[in-house]
PDB file of C-alpha atoms and ligand atoms in Angstrom:
ATOM      1  CA  MET A  25      76.901  63.653 123.815  1.00 45.00           C
ATOM      2  CA  CYS A  26      78.646  64.902 126.885  1.00 45.00           C
ATOM      3  CA  SER A  27      81.687  66.026 124.926  1.00 48.00           C
ATOM      4  CA  ASP A  28      79.432  67.846 122.443  1.00 50.00           C
ATOM      5  CA  THR A  29      77.849  69.819 125.333  1.00 49.00           C
ATOM      6  CA  ILE A  30      81.349  70.727 126.642  1.00 49.00           C
ATOM      7  CA  SER A  31      82.787  71.768 123.308  1.00 46.00           C
ATOM      8  CA  TYR A  32      79.612  73.914 122.569  1.00 54.00           C
ATOM      9  CA  LYS A  33      80.461  76.155 125.479  1.00 83.00           C
ATOM     10  CA  VAL A  34      84.259  76.413 124.741  1.00 96.00           C
ATOM     11  CA  PRO A  35      84.787  79.795 123.116  1.00 97.00           C
ATOM     12  CA  VAL A  36      86.295  79.871 119.529  1.00 98.00           C
ATOM     13  CA  VAL A  37      87.852  82.832 117.771  1.00 98.00           C
ATOM     14  CA  THR A  38      88.293  82.103 114.020  1.00 98.00           C
ATOM     15  CA  VAL A  39      90.964  83.891 111.984  1.00 98.00           C
ATOM     16  CA  ASP A  40      90.466  83.290 108.253  1.00 97.00           C
ATOM     17  CA  GLY A  41      92.089  84.905 105.254  1.00 95.00           C
ATOM     18  CA  PRO A  42      94.396  84.384 102.289  1.00 92.00           C
ATOM     19  CA  SER A  43      97.972  83.152 102.543  1.00 84.00           C
ATOM     20  CA  GLY A  44     100.391  85.786 103.609  1.00 85.00           C
ATOM     21  CA  SER A  45      97.742  87.887 105.370  1.00 92.00           C
ATOM     22  CA  GLY A  46      99.698  87.172 108.623  1.00 91.00           C
ATOM     23  CA  LYS A  47      97.033  85.102 110.228  1.00 94.00           C
ATOM     24  CA  GLY A  48      99.446  82.331 111.270  1.00 93.00           C
ATOM     25  CA  THR A  49     101.675  84.617 113.356  1.00 93.00           C
ATOM     26  CA  VAL A  50      98.790  86.733 114.598  1.00 97.00           C
ATOM     27  CA  SER A  51      96.726  83.659 115.629  1.00 98.00           C
ATOM     28  CA  GLN A  52      99.749  82.110 117.496  1.00 96.00           C
ATOM     29  CA  ARG A  53     100.249  85.434 119.352  1.00 97.00           C
ATOM     30  CA  LEU A  54      96.499  85.638 120.259  1.00 98.00           C
ATOM     31  CA  ALA A  55      96.598  82.026 121.592  1.00 97.00           C
ATOM     32  CA  ALA A  56      99.657  82.704 123.702  1.00 96.00           C
ATOM     33  CA  GLU A  57      98.280  86.117 125.016  1.00 97.00           C
ATOM     34  CA  LEU A  58      94.936  84.362 126.026  1.00 98.00           C
ATOM     35  CA  GLY A  59      96.483  80.989 127.150  1.00 98.00           C
ATOM     36  CA  TRP A  60      94.184  79.286 124.598  1.00 98.00           C
ATOM     37  CA  HIS A  61      94.696  76.388 122.209  1.00 97.00           C
ATOM     38  CA  PHE A  62      95.684  76.935 118.658  1.00 97.00           C
ATOM     39  CA  LEU A  63      94.527  75.191 115.535  1.00 98.00           C
ATOM     40  CA  ASP A  64      96.608  75.681 112.376  1.00 97.00           C
ATOM     41  CA  SER A  65      94.194  74.053 109.961  1.00 98.00           C
ATOM     42  CA  GLY A  66      96.393  74.553 106.986  1.00 97.00           C
ATOM     43  CA  ALA A  67      99.031  72.340 108.535  1.00 97.00           C
ATOM     44  CA  LEU A  68      96.524  69.488 108.508  1.00 98.00           C
ATOM     45  CA  TYR A  69      96.063  69.910 104.788  1.00 98.00           C
ATOM     46  CA  ARG A  70      99.761  70.282 104.302  1.00 98.00           C
ATOM     47  CA  LEU A  71     100.363  67.060 106.292  1.00 98.00           C
ATOM     48  CA  LEU A  72      97.811  65.159 104.172  1.00 98.00           C
ATOM     49  CA  ALA A  73      99.572  66.382 101.084  1.00 98.00           C
ATOM     50  CA  CYS A  74     103.054  65.251 102.427  1.00 98.00           C
ATOM     51  CA  ALA A  75     101.657  61.908 103.298  1.00 98.00           C
ATOM     52  CA  ALA A  76     100.089  61.587  99.834  1.00 98.00           C
ATOM     53  CA  ARG A  77     103.402  62.260  98.194  1.00 97.00           C
ATOM     54  CA  ARG A  78     105.181  59.812 100.580  1.00 98.00           C
ATOM     55  CA  ASP A  79     102.595  57.044  99.654  1.00 98.00           C
ATOM     56  CA  GLY A  80     102.480  57.803  95.891  1.00 98.00           C
ATOM     57  CA  ILE A  81      98.815  58.916  96.081  1.00 98.00           C
ATOM     58  CA  ALA A  82      97.731  61.335  93.314  1.00 98.00           C
ATOM     59  CA  LEU A  83      96.603  64.737  94.662  1.00 98.00           C
ATOM     60  CA  ASP A  84      93.149  64.279  92.913  1.00 97.00           C
ATOM     61  CA  ASP A  85      92.481  60.700  94.119  1.00 98.00           C
ATOM     62  CA  GLU A  86      89.662  61.637  96.532  1.00 98.00           C
ATOM     63  CA  PRO A  87      88.852  58.129  98.020  1.00 98.00           C
ATOM     64  CA  ALA A  88      92.511  57.364  98.593  1.00 98.00           C
ATOM     65  CA  LEU A  89      93.032  60.725 100.253  1.00 98.00           C
ATOM     66  CA  VAL A  90      90.110  60.230 102.528  1.00 98.00           C
ATOM     67  CA  ALA A  91      91.364  56.896 103.604  1.00 98.00           C
ATOM     68  CA  LEU A  92      94.815  58.287 104.088  1.00 98.00           C
ATOM     69  CA  ALA A  93      93.414  61.140 106.312  1.00 97.00           C
ATOM     70  CA  ASP A  94      91.969  58.425 108.595  1.00 95.00           C
ATOM     71  CA  ARG A  95      95.223  56.663 109.203  1.00 96.00           C
ATOM     72  CA  ILE A  96      97.916  59.353 109.485  1.00 96.00           C
ATOM     73  CA  ASN A  97      99.267  60.230 112.868  1.00 95.00           C
ATOM     74  CA  ALA A  98     100.462  63.813 113.429  1.00 95.00           C
ATOM     75  CA  GLU A  99     102.331  65.357 116.357  1.00 95.00           C
ATOM     76  CA  PHE A 100     102.864  69.070 116.709  1.00 93.00           C
ATOM     77  CA  GLY A 101     105.537  70.275 119.094  1.00 92.00           C
ATOM     78  CA  PHE A 102     108.696  72.216 119.468  1.00 90.00           C
ATOM     79  CA  SER A 103     112.454  71.312 119.210  1.00 89.00           C
ATOM     80  CA  GLU A 104     114.923  72.013 121.929  1.00 89.00           C
ATOM     81  CA  ASN A 105     115.605  75.569 120.522  1.00 89.00           C
ATOM     82  CA  GLY A 106     111.974  76.398 120.424  1.00 87.00           C
ATOM     83  CA  ASP A 107     111.381  75.964 116.689  1.00 88.00           C
ATOM     84  CA  GLU A 108     108.177  74.332 115.371  1.00 91.00           C
ATOM     85  CA  ARG A 109     108.580  70.584 114.980  1.00 96.00           C
ATOM     86  CA  VAL A 110     106.068  68.460 113.225  1.00 97.00           C
ATOM     87  CA  LEU A 111     106.102  64.696 112.993  1.00 97.00           C
ATOM     88  CA  LEU A 112     104.200  62.689 110.424  1.00 98.00           C
ATOM     89  CA  ASP A 113     103.922  59.030 111.509  1.00 97.00           C
ATOM     90  CA  GLY A 114     107.020  59.600 113.628  1.00 97.00           C
ATOM     91  CA  VAL A 115     109.036  61.287 110.974  1.00 97.00           C
ATOM     92  CA  ASP A 116     110.122  64.971 111.155  1.00 97.00           C
ATOM     93  CA  VAL A 117     108.542  66.735 108.148  1.00 97.00           C
ATOM     94  CA  THR A 118     108.731  70.258 109.454  1.00 95.00           C
ATOM     95  CA  ARG A 119     110.834  71.678 106.552  1.00 91.00           C
ATOM     96  CA  THR A 120     108.877  70.009 103.880  1.00 94.00           C
ATOM     97  CA  LEU A 121     105.532  70.983 105.433  1.00 96.00           C
ATOM     98  CA  ARG A 122     106.338  74.692 105.141  1.00 89.00           C
ATOM     99  CA  SER A 123     107.667  74.651 101.570  1.00 87.00           C
ATOM    100  CA  GLU A 124     105.764  76.418  98.772  1.00 83.00           C
ATOM    101  CA  GLU A 125     105.521  73.103  96.943  1.00 92.00           C
ATOM    102  CA  THR A 126     103.660  71.512  99.950  1.00 96.00           C
ATOM    103  CA  GLY A 127     101.391  74.674 100.172  1.00 91.00           C
ATOM    104  CA  ASN A 128     100.371  74.235  96.569  1.00 90.00           C
ATOM    105  CA  ALA A 129      99.753  70.564  96.982  1.00 96.00           C
ATOM    106  CA  ALA A 130      97.699  71.194 100.138  1.00 96.00           C
ATOM    107  CA  SER A 131      95.639  73.760  98.135  1.00 91.00           C
ATOM    108  CA  GLN A 132      94.909  70.962  95.586  1.00 94.00           C
ATOM    109  CA  VAL A 133      93.819  68.333  98.110  1.00 96.00           C
ATOM    110  CA  ALA A 134      91.838  71.065  99.998  1.00 95.00           C
ATOM    111  CA  ALA A 135      89.718  71.644  96.924  1.00 93.00           C
ATOM    112  CA  LEU A 136      88.155  68.110  97.274  1.00 96.00           C
ATOM    113  CA  PRO A 137      84.879  68.093  99.132  1.00 96.00           C
ATOM    114  CA  ALA A 138      85.351  64.629 100.656  1.00 97.00           C
ATOM    115  CA  VAL A 139      88.776  65.476 101.925  1.00 97.00           C
ATOM    116  CA  ARG A 140      87.365  68.621 103.639  1.00 97.00           C
ATOM    117  CA  THR A 141      84.639  66.488 105.308  1.00 97.00           C
ATOM    118  CA  ALA A 142      87.222  63.896 106.352  1.00 97.00           C
ATOM    119  CA  LEU A 143      89.181  66.677 108.142  1.00 97.00           C
ATOM    120  CA  LEU A 144      86.253  68.240 110.028  1.00 97.00           C
ATOM    121  CA  ALA A 145      86.248  65.940 113.086  1.00 95.00           C
ATOM    122  CA  TRP A 146      90.060  66.274 113.375  1.00 95.00           C
ATOM    123  CA  GLN A 147      89.806  70.074 113.450  1.00 97.00           C
ATOM    124  CA  ARG A 148      86.795  70.167 115.902  1.00 97.00           C
ATOM    125  CA  ARG A 149      88.757  68.124 118.416  1.00 96.00           C
ATOM    126  CA  TYR A 150      91.111  71.142 118.944  1.00 97.00           C
ATOM    127  CA  ARG A 151      88.093  72.866 120.655  1.00 97.00           C
ATOM    128  CA  ARG A 152      89.060  72.404 124.296  1.00 96.00           C
ATOM    129  CA  PRO A 153      88.879  74.679 127.386  1.00 96.00           C
ATOM    130  CA  PRO A 154      89.721  77.420 128.095  1.00 97.00           C
ATOM    131  CA  GLY A 155      89.345  78.376 124.324  1.00 97.00           C
ATOM    132  CA  LEU A 156      90.581  77.985 120.819  1.00 98.00           C
ATOM    133  CA  ILE A 157      92.049  80.299 118.147  1.00 98.00           C
ATOM    134  CA  ALA A 158      91.399  78.615 114.879  1.00 98.00           C
ATOM    135  CA  ASP A 159      93.412  79.754 111.793  1.00 98.00           C
ATOM    136  CA  GLY A 160      92.372  78.859 108.250  1.00 96.00           C
ATOM    137  CA  ARG A 161      90.171  79.575 105.261  1.00 94.00           C
ATOM    138  CA  ASP A 162      86.760  78.235 106.375  1.00 95.00           C
ATOM    139  CA  MET A 163      87.041  78.364 110.256  1.00 97.00           C
ATOM    140  CA  GLY A 164      84.195  80.843 110.576  1.00 97.00           C
ATOM    141  CA  THR A 165      81.983  79.698 107.661  1.00 96.00           C
ATOM    142  CA  VAL A 166      82.209  75.830 107.961  1.00 96.00           C
ATOM    143  CA  VAL A 167      84.211  74.337 110.881  1.00 97.00           C
ATOM    144  CA  PHE A 168      83.133  76.582 113.747  1.00 97.00           C
ATOM    145  CA  PRO A 169      80.108  78.536 112.478  1.00 97.00           C
ATOM    146  CA  ASP A 170      79.023  79.328 116.092  1.00 96.00           C
ATOM    147  CA  ALA A 171      82.468  80.962 116.849  1.00 97.00           C
ATOM    148  CA  ALA A 172      82.181  83.822 119.396  1.00 97.00           C
ATOM    149  CA  VAL A 173      84.469  86.126 117.262  1.00 98.00           C
ATOM    150  CA  LYS A 174      85.191  85.813 113.554  1.00 98.00           C
ATOM    151  CA  ILE A 175      87.971  87.739 112.007  1.00 98.00           C
ATOM    152  CA  PHE A 176      88.844  87.868 108.212  1.00 98.00           C
ATOM    153  CA  LEU A 177      92.412  89.030 107.866  1.00 97.00           C
ATOM    154  CA  GLU A 178      93.151  90.635 104.538  1.00 94.00           C
ATOM    155  CA  ALA A 179      96.280  92.422 103.065  1.00 94.00           C
ATOM    156  CA  ARG A 180      97.174  93.592  99.603  1.00 92.00           C
ATOM    157  CA  PRO A 181      98.434  90.715  97.281  1.00 89.00           C
ATOM    158  CA  GLU A 182     101.918  92.284  96.726  1.00 90.00           C
ATOM    159  CA  GLU A 183     102.374  92.791 100.477  1.00 93.00           C
ATOM    160  CA  ARG A 184     101.368  89.154 101.126  1.00 94.00           C
ATOM    161  CA  ALA A 185     103.774  87.859  98.558  1.00 93.00           C
ATOM    162  CA  LEU A 186     106.572  89.826 100.067  1.00 93.00           C
ATOM    163  CA  ARG A 187     105.844  88.575 103.540  1.00 91.00           C
ATOM    164  CA  ARG A 188     105.724  84.980 102.290  1.00 87.00           C
ATOM    165  CA  TYR A 189     109.055  85.471 100.448  1.00 91.00           C
ATOM    166  CA  ASN A 190     110.707  86.800 103.673  1.00 91.00           C
ATOM    167  CA  GLN A 191     109.189  83.912 105.766  1.00 85.00           C
ATOM    168  CA  LEU A 192     110.655  81.331 103.282  1.00 84.00           C
ATOM    169  CA  LYS A 193     114.074  83.031 103.396  1.00 89.00           C
ATOM    170  CA  ASP A 194     113.999  83.097 107.224  1.00 87.00           C
ATOM    171  CA  ASN A 195     113.310  79.382 107.123  1.00 80.00           C
ATOM    172  CA  GLY A 196     116.283  78.915 104.803  1.00 85.00           C
ATOM    173  CA  ILE A 197     113.972  77.889 101.909  1.00 81.00           C
ATOM    174  CA  ASP A 198     115.180  79.089  98.450  1.00 84.00           C
ATOM    175  CA  ALA A 199     112.672  81.017  96.325  1.00 86.00           C
ATOM    176  CA  SER A 200     112.410  83.919  93.886  1.00 90.00           C
ATOM    177  CA  LEU A 201     110.145  86.808  94.600  1.00 92.00           C
ATOM    178  CA  GLU A 202     108.644  86.535  91.112  1.00 92.00           C
ATOM    179  CA  GLU A 203     107.775  82.865  91.724  1.00 91.00           C
ATOM    180  CA  VAL A 204     106.327  83.586  95.112  1.00 91.00           C
ATOM    181  CA  ILE A 205     104.078  86.380  93.677  1.00 90.00           C
ATOM    182  CA  GLU A 206     102.865  83.977  90.983  1.00 91.00           C
ATOM    183  CA  GLU A 207     102.266  81.170  93.488  1.00 88.00           C
ATOM    184  CA  VAL A 208     100.351  83.492  95.872  1.00 89.00           C
ATOM    185  CA  ARG A 209      98.200  84.637  92.957  1.00 88.00           C
ATOM    186  CA  ALA A 210      97.470  81.087  91.753  1.00 89.00           C
ATOM    187  CA  ARG A 211      96.764  79.728  95.254  1.00 85.00           C
ATOM    188  CA  ASP A 212      94.461  82.690  96.048  1.00 87.00           C
ATOM    189  CA  GLU A 213      92.568  82.005  92.816  1.00 90.00           C
ATOM    190  CA  ARG A 214      92.142  78.318  93.580  1.00 87.00           C
ATOM    191  CA  ASP A 215      91.227  78.788  97.181  1.00 86.00           C
ATOM    192  CA  ARG A 216      88.635  81.534  96.388  1.00 91.00           C
ATOM    193  CA  THR A 217      86.944  79.887  93.361  1.00 92.00           C
ATOM    194  CA  ARG A 218      86.724  76.237  94.492  1.00 89.00           C
ATOM    195  CA  THR A 219      83.114  75.083  95.095  1.00 90.00           C
ATOM    196  CA  ALA A 220      83.792  73.321  98.388  1.00 89.00           C
ATOM    197  CA  ALA A 221      84.191  75.795 101.251  1.00 88.00           C
ATOM    198  CA  PRO A 222      85.707  78.634  99.212  1.00 90.00           C
ATOM    199  CA  LEU A 223      87.861  81.289 100.957  1.00 91.00           C
ATOM    200  CA  VAL A 224      85.253  83.890 101.772  1.00 92.00           C
ATOM    201  CA  ALA A 225      84.551  86.041 104.796  1.00 95.00           C
ATOM    202  CA  ALA A 226      81.694  84.821 107.058  1.00 95.00           C
ATOM    203  CA  GLU A 227      78.759  87.223 106.987  1.00 96.00           C
ATOM    204  CA  ASP A 228      79.251  88.036 110.688  1.00 96.00           C
ATOM    205  CA  ALA A 229      83.121  88.345 110.388  1.00 97.00           C
ATOM    206  CA  CYS A 230      85.024  91.513 111.168  1.00 97.00           C
ATOM    207  CA  ILE A 231      87.338  92.342 108.248  1.00 97.00           C
ATOM    208  CA  VAL A 232      90.815  93.442 109.266  1.00 97.00           C
ATOM    209  CA  ASP A 233      93.231  94.863 106.693  1.00 96.00           C
ATOM    210  CA  SER A 234      96.789  94.213 107.930  1.00 95.00           C
ATOM    211  CA  SER A 235      98.631  95.713 104.864  1.00 95.00           C
ATOM    212  CA  ASP A 236      99.930  98.715 106.823  1.00 96.00           C
ATOM    213  CA  LEU A 237      99.869  97.200 110.303  1.00 96.00           C
ATOM    214  CA  ASP A 238     102.653  95.305 112.061  1.00 95.00           C
ATOM    215  CA  VAL A 239     101.915  92.143 113.969  1.00 95.00           C
ATOM    216  CA  ALA A 240     101.607  93.852 117.399  1.00 97.00           C
ATOM    217  CA  ALA A 241      99.118  96.346 116.036  1.00 98.00           C
ATOM    218  CA  THR A 242      97.064  93.632 114.419  1.00 97.00           C
ATOM    219  CA  VAL A 243      96.990  91.488 117.524  1.00 98.00           C
ATOM    220  CA  ALA A 244      95.903  94.581 119.582  1.00 98.00           C
ATOM    221  CA  ILE A 245      92.926  95.217 117.269  1.00 97.00           C
ATOM    222  CA  ILE A 246      91.747  91.635 117.414  1.00 98.00           C
ATOM    223  CA  LEU A 247      92.237  91.337 121.201  1.00 98.00           C
ATOM    224  CA  GLY A 248      90.035  94.455 121.508  1.00 97.00           C
ATOM    225  CA  GLN A 249      87.272  92.654 119.539  1.00 95.00           C
ATOM    226  CA  ILE A 250      87.659  89.465 121.641  1.00 96.00           C
ATOM    227  CA  ARG A 251      87.595  91.314 124.906  1.00 95.00           C
ATOM    228  CA  ALA A 252      84.451  93.346 123.915  1.00 95.00           C
ATOM    229  CA  LYS A 253      82.627  90.057 123.177  1.00 92.00           C
ATOM    230  CA  ILE A 254      83.911  87.397 125.511  1.00 89.00           C
TER     231      ILE A 254
HETATM  232  O1  LIG B 327      97.481  78.350 105.431  1.00 65.28           O
HETATM  233  P1  LIG B 327      98.285  77.460 104.647  1.00 65.28           P
HETATM  234  O2  LIG B 327      99.186  78.196 103.641  1.00 65.28           O
HETATM  235  O3  LIG B 327      99.137  76.551 105.538  1.00 65.28           O
HETATM  236  O4  LIG B 327      97.287  76.494 103.827  1.00 65.28           O
HETATM  237  C1  LIG B 327      97.699  75.609 102.869  1.00 65.28           C
HETATM  238  C2  LIG B 327      96.547  75.325 101.876  1.00 65.28           C
HETATM  239  O5  LIG B 327      95.550  74.583 102.547  1.00 65.28           O
HETATM  240  C3  LIG B 327      95.805  76.549 101.415  1.00 65.28           C
HETATM  241  O6  LIG B 327      96.222  76.971 100.058  1.00 65.28           O
HETATM  242  C4  LIG B 327      94.449  76.232 101.315  1.00 65.28           C
HETATM  243  C5  LIG B 327      94.282  75.048 102.238  1.00 65.28           C
HETATM  244  N1  LIG B 327      93.402  75.335 103.438  1.00 65.28           N
HETATM  245  C6  LIG B 327      92.077  75.231 103.321  1.00 65.28           C
HETATM  246  O7  LIG B 327      91.531  74.941 102.251  1.00 65.28           O
HETATM  247  N2  LIG B 327      91.332  75.336 104.476  1.00 65.28           N
HETATM  248  C7  LIG B 327      91.844  75.694 105.568  1.00 65.28           C
HETATM  249  N3  LIG B 327      91.082  75.737 106.643  1.00 65.28           N
HETATM  250  C8  LIG B 327      93.262  75.835 105.659  1.00 65.28           C
HETATM  251  C9  LIG B 327      94.114  75.636 104.603  1.00 65.28           C
END
């Protein structure tokens, strides 16, 4: 009860949107700028998909995935050179986690209602003082409906596919642009049309189109919204 009272007061800014809208980079910059915590909710779905593959669990086996979500142990941190480092039950899965294949598998497990419910408490535990930037698809609609500021970050599909492609290349991951365009399109379709928490802007969200904005300009616009409200 006490922790509920505390978490209610901790401000949350939600940044939802489709893949490649830039919300990951923008959210991390916002968190750094404000000195707040950061939740990459997509990484939790990705970790669950990785663990399912490891344990031979089918991506549509809802009860087994729910049980798996309960027992996996994740650690988010940084390597010595400052790169992201994610451990799943003690094993470094950073590279696998960020692949397109894992993104697609995550999108499949994320379509299952009981899996989404199983990840709710895990996500809400990130709400700690002095504040939280929550990046995902349903942060403003389902996970933190009482967020102080809700942003829905959009960008044209072809621009998002290009960003995704460049990001994969930067991470040393092989992909063709055509494949990435097709995967972005398929993932968008699945995330927007699923019945459980579909990707949709919250009614009270501010929609920001980042197609023609760089990261710094996008961050500046959102910081302006946050400072006007918090
Ligand atoms: O943001 P991402 O690419 O890491 O997310 C991977 C998949 O996880 C995405 O296709 C949809 C799903 N996801 C979700 O359904 N809800 C979230 N809050 C975050 C991600």
